[in-house]
Amino acid sequence: MRILVSNDDGYFAPGIAALAEALREVGDVTVVAPERDRSGASNSLTLDRPLSLRRAANGFYFVNGTPTDCVHLAVTGMLDHQPDMVVSGVNHGANMGDDTIYSGTVAAATEGYLLGVPSIAVSLVSKAATDFSAAARVARDLAERFLRNPFPQPVLLNVNVPDRAYDDLRGQRITRLGKRHKAEPVIRSTTPRGETVYWVGAAGGAADAGEGTDFHAVAEGYVSITPLQIDLTHTGQISTVAEWIGQ
Ligand code: MN
């Protein structure tokens, strides 16, 4: 099995090293990741300049672009084969609920999915974590499952792993995305030259974290697995909007 690995934290991040190491037990791994931290890059493609692909001493490739660029470039031209899976992560921090819209980790997996490759995004639910081995092993378990039992349809899985030892994880739960409260306000600051600048504030806390959500599963010590889709159509509003415009 050929596995393409990417992330949004950058090719030097400990999470991607742990992921690549774990997945090597299942298949041939190629790492193509951004040259710097592109967390929050979402599904952006770089269209205003060319992309450079370079190889680090450890064999990882890095690109001066976004997570989406990395997977797009790898699958549509760099690799001489279509990978059997794309795995993105292990992200340093959760990607649950509304995070998935902004996440570069999820975006890298989404790009694989859009290009027809089964894809998984893996995030570790901790901002202070240093040990990514449990989350990487969870990714390996899922990759092994794919190898033994390929999923019958195109699939995009968003996986969030509680920050605890592998043996202390309580199991896996299939979840839906929860919802967050509105983000914290921007933080105003002044540069040494007297210019006012703004830092984007933190994500809001969980608003819908009820039973069945990703937030709930992780809080209970389970690995959360949410199958995602990309169709943004609000089917429930089609008739209401039609009526509103007089049709
Ligand atoms: Mn990140």
Coordinates of C-alpha atoms and ligand atoms in Angstrom, one line a residue:
M1 CA 0.0 0.0 0.0
R2 CA 1.3 3.5 -0.9
I3 CA 0.5 6.2 1.5
L4 CA 0.9 9.9 1.0
V5 CA 1.4 11.8 4.3
S6 CA 1.0 15.5 4.7
N7 CA 0.1 18.0 7.4
D8 CA -0.4 21.7 8.1
D9 CA 2.1 22.2 10.9
G10 CA 5.1 21.8 8.6
Y11 CA 7.5 19.0 7.5
F12 CA 9.6 19.5 10.6
A13 CA 6.7 19.0 13.1
P14 CA 7.0 16.0 15.5
G15 CA 3.4 15.0 14.7
I16 CA 4.3 14.2 11.1
A17 CA 7.4 12.3 12.0
A18 CA 5.5 10.1 14.4
L19 CA 2.8 9.5 11.8
A20 CA 5.2 8.6 9.0
E21 CA 7.1 6.2 11.3
A22 CA 3.9 4.5 12.3
L23 CA 2.5 4.2 8.8
R24 CA 5.8 2.7 7.5
E25 CA 4.7 -0.5 9.2
V26 CA 1.7 -0.7 6.9
G27 CA 3.0 0.6 3.5
D28 CA 5.4 2.8 1.5
V29 CA 5.2 6.3 2.8
T30 CA 6.0 9.5 1.0
V31 CA 5.8 12.7 3.0
V32 CA 5.0 16.0 1.2
A33 CA 4.3 18.8 3.6
P34 CA 4.5 22.6 3.9
E35 CA 7.9 24.2 4.6
R36 CA 6.4 26.2 7.4
D37 CA 3.4 26.1 9.8
R38 CA 0.3 26.7 7.7
S39 CA -2.3 25.9 10.4
G40 CA -5.6 27.6 9.5
A41 CA -4.8 27.6 5.7
S42 CA -8.0 25.8 4.9
N43 CA -8.4 24.6 1.3
S44 CA -6.3 27.3 -0.3
L45 CA -4.3 26.7 -3.5
T46 CA -1.4 28.9 -4.5
L47 CA -2.1 30.3 -7.9
D48 CA 0.0 33.5 -8.1
R49 CA 3.4 31.9 -8.1
P50 CA 5.1 28.6 -8.9
L51 CA 5.7 26.0 -6.1
S52 CA 9.1 24.5 -5.2
L53 CA 9.6 21.0 -4.1
R54 CA 12.6 20.2 -2.0
R55 CA 13.8 17.1 -0.1
A56 CA 15.0 17.2 3.5
A57 CA 17.9 15.1 4.8
N58 CA 15.3 12.7 6.4
G59 CA 13.7 12.1 3.0
F60 CA 10.6 14.2 3.6
Y61 CA 9.6 16.5 0.8
F62 CA 8.6 20.1 1.6
V63 CA 6.8 22.7 -0.5
N64 CA 6.6 26.5 -0.2
G65 CA 2.8 26.3 -0.3
T66 CA -0.3 25.2 1.5
P67 CA -1.3 21.7 2.7
T68 CA -3.7 21.6 -0.2
D69 CA -0.9 22.5 -2.6
C70 CA 1.2 19.7 -1.2
V71 CA -1.4 17.0 -1.8
H72 CA -2.5 18.4 -5.1
L73 CA 1.1 18.6 -6.4
A74 CA 1.9 15.1 -5.2
V75 CA -1.1 13.4 -6.5
T76 CA -1.4 15.2 -9.9
G77 CA 2.2 15.2 -11.0
M78 CA 5.0 14.5 -8.5
L79 CA 4.3 10.9 -7.7
D80 CA 4.5 8.4 -10.5
H81 CA 1.5 6.5 -9.0
Q82 CA -1.8 7.3 -7.4
P83 CA -1.5 6.8 -3.6
D84 CA -3.9 4.3 -2.0
M85 CA -4.4 6.6 0.9
V86 CA -3.7 10.1 2.1
V87 CA -3.1 10.6 5.8
S88 CA -2.7 14.1 7.2
G89 CA -1.4 15.0 10.6
V90 CA -0.8 14.3 13.4
N91 CA -2.0 17.8 14.0
H92 CA -0.9 19.6 17.2
G93 CA -4.4 20.5 18.5
A94 CA -8.0 19.4 18.0
N95 CA -9.9 19.8 14.7
M96 CA -13.5 19.4 15.9
G97 CA -16.8 21.0 15.0
D98 CA -16.3 24.3 13.1
D99 CA -12.5 23.9 13.2
T100 CA -12.8 21.6 10.2
I101 CA -13.7 24.6 8.0
Y102 CA -10.4 26.4 8.8
S103 CA -8.1 23.5 9.3
G104 CA -5.2 22.9 7.0
T105 CA -4.9 19.3 8.4
V106 CA -8.4 18.5 7.3
A107 CA -7.8 20.4 4.0
A108 CA -4.9 18.2 3.0
A109 CA -7.1 15.1 3.5
T110 CA -9.9 16.8 1.7
E111 CA -7.7 17.4 -1.3
G112 CA -6.9 13.7 -1.4
Y113 CA -10.6 12.8 -1.2
L114 CA -11.4 15.3 -4.0
L115 CA -8.8 13.6 -6.2
G116 CA -10.4 10.2 -5.5
V117 CA -8.1 8.9 -2.8
P118 CA -9.4 7.6 0.6
S119 CA -8.2 10.1 3.1
I120 CA -7.9 10.6 6.8
A121 CA -7.1 13.7 8.9
V122 CA -5.7 12.9 12.4
S123 CA -5.5 15.5 15.2
L124 CA -4.2 15.2 18.8
V125 CA -6.6 17.0 21.2
S126 CA -4.0 19.0 23.1
K127 CA -2.1 22.2 22.6
A128 CA 0.6 21.1 25.0
A129 CA 1.2 17.6 23.8
T130 CA 4.7 16.3 23.1
D131 CA 3.9 12.6 22.5
F132 CA 2.2 11.9 19.2
S133 CA 2.7 8.1 19.3
A134 CA -0.8 7.1 20.4
A135 CA -2.5 9.2 17.7
A136 CA 0.0 7.9 15.2
R137 CA -0.8 4.3 16.2
V138 CA -4.5 5.1 15.8
A139 CA -3.8 6.2 12.3
R140 CA -1.8 3.0 11.7
D141 CA -4.8 0.9 12.9
L142 CA -7.1 2.7 10.5
A143 CA -4.6 2.3 7.6
E144 CA -4.3 -1.4 8.4
R145 CA -8.1 -1.7 8.4
F146 CA -8.1 -0.1 4.9
L147 CA -5.5 -2.5 3.7
R148 CA -7.4 -5.6 5.0
N149 CA -10.9 -4.3 4.1
P150 CA -11.0 -1.4 1.6
F151 CA -13.9 1.0 2.2
P152 CA -16.5 0.5 -0.6
Q153 CA -17.1 4.3 -1.2
P154 CA -14.9 7.4 -1.4
V155 CA -14.2 8.3 2.2
L156 CA -12.9 11.3 4.1
L157 CA -12.5 10.7 7.8
N158 CA -11.8 13.3 10.4
V159 CA -10.1 11.7 13.4
N160 CA -9.5 13.3 16.8
V161 CA -7.5 11.5 19.4
P162 CA -7.5 12.3 23.2
D163 CA -4.1 13.1 24.6
R164 CA -3.5 9.9 26.6
A165 CA -1.5 6.7 26.3
Y166 CA -2.7 4.3 23.5
D167 CA -3.7 1.7 26.1
D168 CA -5.7 4.3 28.0
L169 CA -7.9 5.2 25.0
R170 CA -11.4 3.9 25.7
G171 CA -12.1 2.9 22.1
Q172 CA -13.4 4.5 18.9
R173 CA -16.7 6.3 18.3
I174 CA -18.3 7.4 15.0
T175 CA -19.5 10.9 15.6
R176 CA -21.0 14.0 14.0
L177 CA -19.3 17.4 14.1
G178 CA -20.3 19.5 17.1
K179 CA -20.4 23.2 17.0
R180 CA -18.4 25.9 18.7
H181 CA -19.4 29.3 20.1
K182 CA -18.4 32.4 18.2
A183 CA -14.6 32.9 18.1
E184 CA -13.0 35.1 20.8
P185 CA -12.5 38.7 19.6
V186 CA -9.3 39.8 17.9
I187 CA -6.6 41.1 20.1
R188 CA -5.4 44.6 19.4
S189 CA -1.6 45.2 19.8
T190 CA 0.9 47.9 18.8
T191 CA 4.1 47.3 16.8
P192 CA 7.4 48.9 17.9
R193 CA 6.8 51.4 15.0
G194 CA 3.4 52.4 16.5
E195 CA 1.2 50.6 14.0
T196 CA -2.0 49.0 15.4
V197 CA -2.2 45.3 14.5
Y198 CA -4.6 42.6 15.4
W199 CA -4.1 38.9 16.3
V200 CA -7.0 36.6 15.4
G201 CA -8.4 35.4 18.7
A202 CA -8.9 31.8 19.9
A203 CA -11.7 29.6 18.7
G204 CA -14.8 29.6 20.8
G205 CA -15.6 26.9 23.3
A206 CA -17.9 24.0 22.5
A207 CA -21.5 25.0 22.1
D208 CA -22.9 21.8 20.8
A209 CA -20.9 19.1 22.6
G210 CA -23.8 16.7 23.2
E211 CA -23.9 12.9 22.9
G212 CA -22.9 11.9 19.4
T213 CA -20.6 14.8 18.7
D214 CA -16.8 14.7 18.3
F215 CA -16.4 16.9 21.4
H216 CA -18.4 14.5 23.5
A217 CA -16.5 11.4 22.4
V218 CA -13.1 12.9 23.0
A219 CA -14.1 14.3 26.4
E220 CA -15.1 10.7 27.4
G221 CA -11.7 9.4 26.3
Y222 CA -12.7 7.9 23.0
V223 CA -11.1 8.4 19.5
S224 CA -13.6 10.4 17.5
I225 CA -14.1 9.4 13.8
T226 CA -16.3 11.7 11.7
P227 CA -17.0 10.9 8.1
L228 CA -17.1 14.2 6.2
Q229 CA -18.6 15.3 2.9
I230 CA -17.8 18.4 0.8
D231 CA -21.3 19.3 -0.6
L232 CA -22.1 22.5 1.1
T233 CA -25.7 22.7 -0.2
H234 CA -28.2 23.4 2.5
T235 CA -30.8 21.1 1.2
G236 CA -33.3 22.0 3.9
Q237 CA -33.3 25.7 2.8
I238 CA -33.8 25.1 -1.0
S239 CA -37.6 25.4 -0.9
T240 CA -37.6 28.3 1.6
V241 CA -35.1 30.3 -0.5
A242 CA -37.1 29.5 -3.7
E243 CA -40.2 30.8 -2.0
W244 CA -38.3 33.9 -0.8
I245 CA -37.3 34.9 -4.4
G246 CA -40.8 34.2 -5.5
Q247 CA -40.5 30.9 -7.3
Ligands
MN1 MN -1.9 22.6 12.6

